[in-house]
PDB file of C-alpha atoms in Angstrom:
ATOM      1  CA  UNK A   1     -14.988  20.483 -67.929  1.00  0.00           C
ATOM      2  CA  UNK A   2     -15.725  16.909 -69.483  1.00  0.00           C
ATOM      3  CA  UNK A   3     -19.220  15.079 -68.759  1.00  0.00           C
ATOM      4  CA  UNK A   4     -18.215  11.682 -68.566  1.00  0.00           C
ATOM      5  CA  UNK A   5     -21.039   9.988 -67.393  1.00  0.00           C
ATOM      6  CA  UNK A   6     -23.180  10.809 -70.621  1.00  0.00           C
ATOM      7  CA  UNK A   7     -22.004   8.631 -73.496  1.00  0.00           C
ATOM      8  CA  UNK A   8     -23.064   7.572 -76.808  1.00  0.00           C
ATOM      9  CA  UNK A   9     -21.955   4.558 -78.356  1.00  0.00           C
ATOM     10  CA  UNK A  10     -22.524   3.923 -82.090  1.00  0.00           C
ATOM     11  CA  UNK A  11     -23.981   0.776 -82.762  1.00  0.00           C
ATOM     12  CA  UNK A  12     -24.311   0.668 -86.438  1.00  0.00           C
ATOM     13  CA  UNK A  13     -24.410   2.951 -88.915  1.00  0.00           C
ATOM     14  CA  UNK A  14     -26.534   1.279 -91.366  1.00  0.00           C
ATOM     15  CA  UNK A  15     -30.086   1.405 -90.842  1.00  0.00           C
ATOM     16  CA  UNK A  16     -31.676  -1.899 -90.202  1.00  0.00           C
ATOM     17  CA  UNK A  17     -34.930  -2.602 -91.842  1.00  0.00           C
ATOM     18  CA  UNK A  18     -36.145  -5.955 -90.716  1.00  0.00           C
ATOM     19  CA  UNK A  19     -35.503  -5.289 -87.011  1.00  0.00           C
ATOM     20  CA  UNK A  20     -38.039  -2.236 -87.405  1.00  0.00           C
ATOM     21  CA  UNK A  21     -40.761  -4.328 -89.454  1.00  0.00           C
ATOM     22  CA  UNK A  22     -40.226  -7.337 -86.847  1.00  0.00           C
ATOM     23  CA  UNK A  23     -40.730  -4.412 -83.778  1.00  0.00           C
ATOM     24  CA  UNK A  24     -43.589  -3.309 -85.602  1.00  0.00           C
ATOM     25  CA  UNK A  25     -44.917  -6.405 -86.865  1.00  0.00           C
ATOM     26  CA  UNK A  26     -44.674  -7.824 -83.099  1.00  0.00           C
ATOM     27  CA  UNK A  27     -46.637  -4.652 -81.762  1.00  0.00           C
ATOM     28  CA  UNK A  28     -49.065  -4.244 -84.239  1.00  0.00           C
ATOM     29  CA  UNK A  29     -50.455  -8.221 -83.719  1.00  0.00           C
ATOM     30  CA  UNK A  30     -50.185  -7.261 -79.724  1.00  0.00           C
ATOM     31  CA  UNK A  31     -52.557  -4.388 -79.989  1.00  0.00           C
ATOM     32  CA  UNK A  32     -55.364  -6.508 -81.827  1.00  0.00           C
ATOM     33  CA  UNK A  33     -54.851  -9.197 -79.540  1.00  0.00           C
ATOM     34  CA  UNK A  34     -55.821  -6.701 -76.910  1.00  0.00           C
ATOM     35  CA  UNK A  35     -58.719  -5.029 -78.402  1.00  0.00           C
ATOM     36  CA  UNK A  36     -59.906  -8.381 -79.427  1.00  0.00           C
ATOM     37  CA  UNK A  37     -59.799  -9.690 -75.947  1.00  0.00           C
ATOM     38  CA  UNK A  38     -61.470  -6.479 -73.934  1.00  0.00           C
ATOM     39  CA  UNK A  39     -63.557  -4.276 -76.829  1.00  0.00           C
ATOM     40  CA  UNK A  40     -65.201  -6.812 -78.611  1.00  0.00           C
ATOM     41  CA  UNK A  41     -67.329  -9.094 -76.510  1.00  0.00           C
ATOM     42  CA  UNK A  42     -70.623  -9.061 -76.946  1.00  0.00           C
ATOM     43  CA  UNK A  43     -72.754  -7.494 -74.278  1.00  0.00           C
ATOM     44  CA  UNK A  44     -74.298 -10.113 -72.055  1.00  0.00           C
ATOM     45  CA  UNK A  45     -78.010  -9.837 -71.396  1.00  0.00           C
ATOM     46  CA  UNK A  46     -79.243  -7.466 -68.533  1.00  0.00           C
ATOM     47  CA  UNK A  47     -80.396  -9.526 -65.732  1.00  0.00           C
ATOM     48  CA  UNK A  48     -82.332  -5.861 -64.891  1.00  0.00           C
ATOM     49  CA  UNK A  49     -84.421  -6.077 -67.921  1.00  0.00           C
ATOM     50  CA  UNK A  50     -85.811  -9.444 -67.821  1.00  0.00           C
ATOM     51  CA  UNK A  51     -86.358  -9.950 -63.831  1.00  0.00           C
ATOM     52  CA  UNK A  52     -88.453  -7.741 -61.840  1.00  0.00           C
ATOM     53  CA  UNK A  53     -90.362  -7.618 -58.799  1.00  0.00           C
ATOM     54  CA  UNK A  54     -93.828  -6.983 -59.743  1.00  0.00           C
ATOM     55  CA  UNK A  55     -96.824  -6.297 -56.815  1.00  0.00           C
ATOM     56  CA  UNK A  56    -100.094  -7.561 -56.238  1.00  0.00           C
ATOM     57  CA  UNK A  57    -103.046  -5.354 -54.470  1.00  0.00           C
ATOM     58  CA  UNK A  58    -106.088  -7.135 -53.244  1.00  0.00           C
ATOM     59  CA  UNK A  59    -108.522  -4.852 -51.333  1.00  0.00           C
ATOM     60  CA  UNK A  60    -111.653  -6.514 -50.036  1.00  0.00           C
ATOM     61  CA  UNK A  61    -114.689  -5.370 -47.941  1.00  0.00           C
ATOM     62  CA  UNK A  62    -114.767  -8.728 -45.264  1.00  0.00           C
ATOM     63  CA  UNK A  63    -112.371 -11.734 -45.642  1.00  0.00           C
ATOM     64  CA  UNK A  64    -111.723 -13.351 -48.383  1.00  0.00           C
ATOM     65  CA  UNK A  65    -109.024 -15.858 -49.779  1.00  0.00           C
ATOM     66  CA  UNK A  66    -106.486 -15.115 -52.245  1.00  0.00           C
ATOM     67  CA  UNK A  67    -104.396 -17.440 -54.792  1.00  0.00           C
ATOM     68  CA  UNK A  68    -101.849 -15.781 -56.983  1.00  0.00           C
ATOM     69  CA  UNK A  69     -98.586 -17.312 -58.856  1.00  0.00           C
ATOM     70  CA  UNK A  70     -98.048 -19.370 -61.870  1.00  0.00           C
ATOM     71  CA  UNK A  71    -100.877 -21.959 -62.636  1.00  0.00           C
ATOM     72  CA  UNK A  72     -98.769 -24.963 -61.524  1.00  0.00           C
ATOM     73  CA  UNK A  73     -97.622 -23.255 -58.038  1.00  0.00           C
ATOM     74  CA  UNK A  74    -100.194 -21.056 -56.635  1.00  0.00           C
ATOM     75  CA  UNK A  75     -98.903 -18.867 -53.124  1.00  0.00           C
ATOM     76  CA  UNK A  76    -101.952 -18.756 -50.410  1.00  0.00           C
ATOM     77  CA  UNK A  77    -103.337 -15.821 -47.963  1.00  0.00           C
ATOM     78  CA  UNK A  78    -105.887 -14.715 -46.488  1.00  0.00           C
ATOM     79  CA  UNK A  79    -107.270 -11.311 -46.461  1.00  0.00           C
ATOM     80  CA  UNK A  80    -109.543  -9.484 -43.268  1.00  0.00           C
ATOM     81  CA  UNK A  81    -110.997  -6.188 -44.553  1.00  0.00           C
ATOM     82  CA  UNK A  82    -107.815  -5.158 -45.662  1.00  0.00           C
ATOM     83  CA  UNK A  83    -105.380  -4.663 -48.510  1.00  0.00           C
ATOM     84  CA  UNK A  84    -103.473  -7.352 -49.117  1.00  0.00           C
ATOM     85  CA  UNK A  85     -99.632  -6.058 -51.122  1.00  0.00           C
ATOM     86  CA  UNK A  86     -97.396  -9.002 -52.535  1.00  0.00           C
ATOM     87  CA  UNK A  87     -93.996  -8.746 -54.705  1.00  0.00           C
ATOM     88  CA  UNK A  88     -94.152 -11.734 -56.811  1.00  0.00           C
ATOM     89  CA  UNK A  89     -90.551 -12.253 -58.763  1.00  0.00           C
ATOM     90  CA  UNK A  90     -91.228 -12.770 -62.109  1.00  0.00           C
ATOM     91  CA  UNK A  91     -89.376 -12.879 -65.799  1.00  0.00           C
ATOM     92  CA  UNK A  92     -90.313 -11.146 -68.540  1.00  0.00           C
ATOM     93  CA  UNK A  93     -93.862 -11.963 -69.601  1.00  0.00           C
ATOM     94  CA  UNK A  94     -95.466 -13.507 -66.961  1.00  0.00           C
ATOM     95  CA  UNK A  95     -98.721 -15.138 -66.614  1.00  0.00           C
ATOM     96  CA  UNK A  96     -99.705 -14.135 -62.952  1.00  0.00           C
ATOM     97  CA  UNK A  97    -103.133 -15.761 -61.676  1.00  0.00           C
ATOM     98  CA  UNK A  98    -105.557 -14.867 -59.724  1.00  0.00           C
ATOM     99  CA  UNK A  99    -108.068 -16.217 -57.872  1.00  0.00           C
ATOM    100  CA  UNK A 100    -110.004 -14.670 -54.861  1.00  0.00           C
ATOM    101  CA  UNK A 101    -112.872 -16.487 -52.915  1.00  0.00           C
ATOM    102  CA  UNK A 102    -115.044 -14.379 -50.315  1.00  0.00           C
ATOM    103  CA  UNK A 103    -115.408 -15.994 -46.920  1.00  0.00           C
ATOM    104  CA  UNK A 104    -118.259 -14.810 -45.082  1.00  0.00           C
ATOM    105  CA  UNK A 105    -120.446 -12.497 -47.391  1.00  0.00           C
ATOM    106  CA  UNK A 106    -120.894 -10.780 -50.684  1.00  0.00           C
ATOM    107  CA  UNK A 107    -118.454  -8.207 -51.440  1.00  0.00           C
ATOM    108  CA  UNK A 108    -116.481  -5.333 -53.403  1.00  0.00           C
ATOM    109  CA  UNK A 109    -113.506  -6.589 -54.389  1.00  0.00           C
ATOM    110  CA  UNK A 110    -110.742  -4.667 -55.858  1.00  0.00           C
ATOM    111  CA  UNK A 111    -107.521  -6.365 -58.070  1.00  0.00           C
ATOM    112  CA  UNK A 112    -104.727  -4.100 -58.819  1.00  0.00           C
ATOM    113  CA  UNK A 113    -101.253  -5.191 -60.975  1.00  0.00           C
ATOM    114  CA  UNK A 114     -97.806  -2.888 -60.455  1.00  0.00           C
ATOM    115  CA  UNK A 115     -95.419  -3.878 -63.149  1.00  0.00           C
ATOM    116  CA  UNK A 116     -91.689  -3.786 -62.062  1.00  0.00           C
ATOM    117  CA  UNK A 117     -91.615  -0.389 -62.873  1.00  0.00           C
ATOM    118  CA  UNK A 118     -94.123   0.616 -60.852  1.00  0.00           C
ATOM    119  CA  UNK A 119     -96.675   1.041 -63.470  1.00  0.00           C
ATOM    120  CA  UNK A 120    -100.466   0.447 -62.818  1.00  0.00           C
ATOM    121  CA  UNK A 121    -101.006  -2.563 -65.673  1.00  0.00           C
ATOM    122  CA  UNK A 122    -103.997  -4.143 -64.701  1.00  0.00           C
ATOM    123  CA  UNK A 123    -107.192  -3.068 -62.278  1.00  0.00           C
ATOM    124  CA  UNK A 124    -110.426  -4.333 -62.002  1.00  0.00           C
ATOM    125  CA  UNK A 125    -113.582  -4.471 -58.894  1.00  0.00           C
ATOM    126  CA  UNK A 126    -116.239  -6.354 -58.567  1.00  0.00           C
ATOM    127  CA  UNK A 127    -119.089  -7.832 -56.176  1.00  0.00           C
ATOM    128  CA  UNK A 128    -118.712 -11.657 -55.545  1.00  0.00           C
ATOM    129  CA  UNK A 129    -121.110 -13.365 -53.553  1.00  0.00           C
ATOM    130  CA  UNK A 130    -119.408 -15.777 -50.674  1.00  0.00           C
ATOM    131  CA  UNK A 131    -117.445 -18.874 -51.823  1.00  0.00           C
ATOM    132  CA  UNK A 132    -118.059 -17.829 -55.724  1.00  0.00           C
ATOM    133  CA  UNK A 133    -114.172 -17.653 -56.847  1.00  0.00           C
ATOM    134  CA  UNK A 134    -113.295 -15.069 -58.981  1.00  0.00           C
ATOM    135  CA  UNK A 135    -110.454 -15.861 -61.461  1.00  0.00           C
ATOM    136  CA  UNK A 136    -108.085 -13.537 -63.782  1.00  0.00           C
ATOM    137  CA  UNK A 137    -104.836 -13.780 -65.550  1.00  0.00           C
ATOM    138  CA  UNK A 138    -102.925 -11.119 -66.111  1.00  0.00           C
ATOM    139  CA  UNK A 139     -99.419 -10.574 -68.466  1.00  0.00           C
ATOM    140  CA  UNK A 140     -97.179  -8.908 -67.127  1.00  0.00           C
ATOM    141  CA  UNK A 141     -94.647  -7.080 -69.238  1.00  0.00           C
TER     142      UNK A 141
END
């Protein structure tokens, strides 16, 4: 019995040099143009490591007013014996001011700073007396 579907067909007998250096020639400059294109960029900057969400605790006694941002644009509340949480959005190094007036009468007021990692990075309390504004600055990491 005869398999006559399988057959080989001799093409040449002499091996051909120049067809295998063009093959591998043509391969070798396709590979590099790969790894070129996908393993060698540079790594972009992490959004995650410069931004952040950083928070603000203001506790006072009575009301009070508080101011806190950038020195050019300052956000506005108002606190009523309470604590007062904000996220401010910040980049890297941030100046983050301040400023908290009592209302009606002297007293305790307590400033804490949360980085974006949740890290306590600035606290201070004091007594003010009412309408003397009490100003910090604070960097934040």
């Amino acid at each position: 019995m005869r398999n006559t579907d399988f057959k080989i067909r001799v093409i040449s007998d002499r091996f051909n040099a120049q067809a295998v250096k063009r093959f591998l020639f043509g391969n070798i400059v396709l590979i590099i143009v790969l790894l070129s294109i996908t393993g060698c960029k540079k790594q972009s900057v992490s959004t995650d490591k410069q931004f952040g969400d950083a928070k603000l605790t203001v506790e006072c006694a009575k009301k009070c007013h508080v101011s806190y941002g950038t020195a050019d644009k300052l956000t506005e509340a108002d606190i009523d014996s309470t604590i007062g949480t904000y996220t401010i959005k910040y980049e890297r190094n941030y100046n983050l001011v301040i400023k908290v007036m009592p209302l009606n009468e002297d007293q305790r007021i307590v400033l804490n700073v949360f980085s974006r990692e949740n890290k306590q990075i600035f606290t201070n309390s004091a007594t003010r007396k009412v309408n003397e504004l009490w100003t910090s600055t604070v960097l934040i990491p």
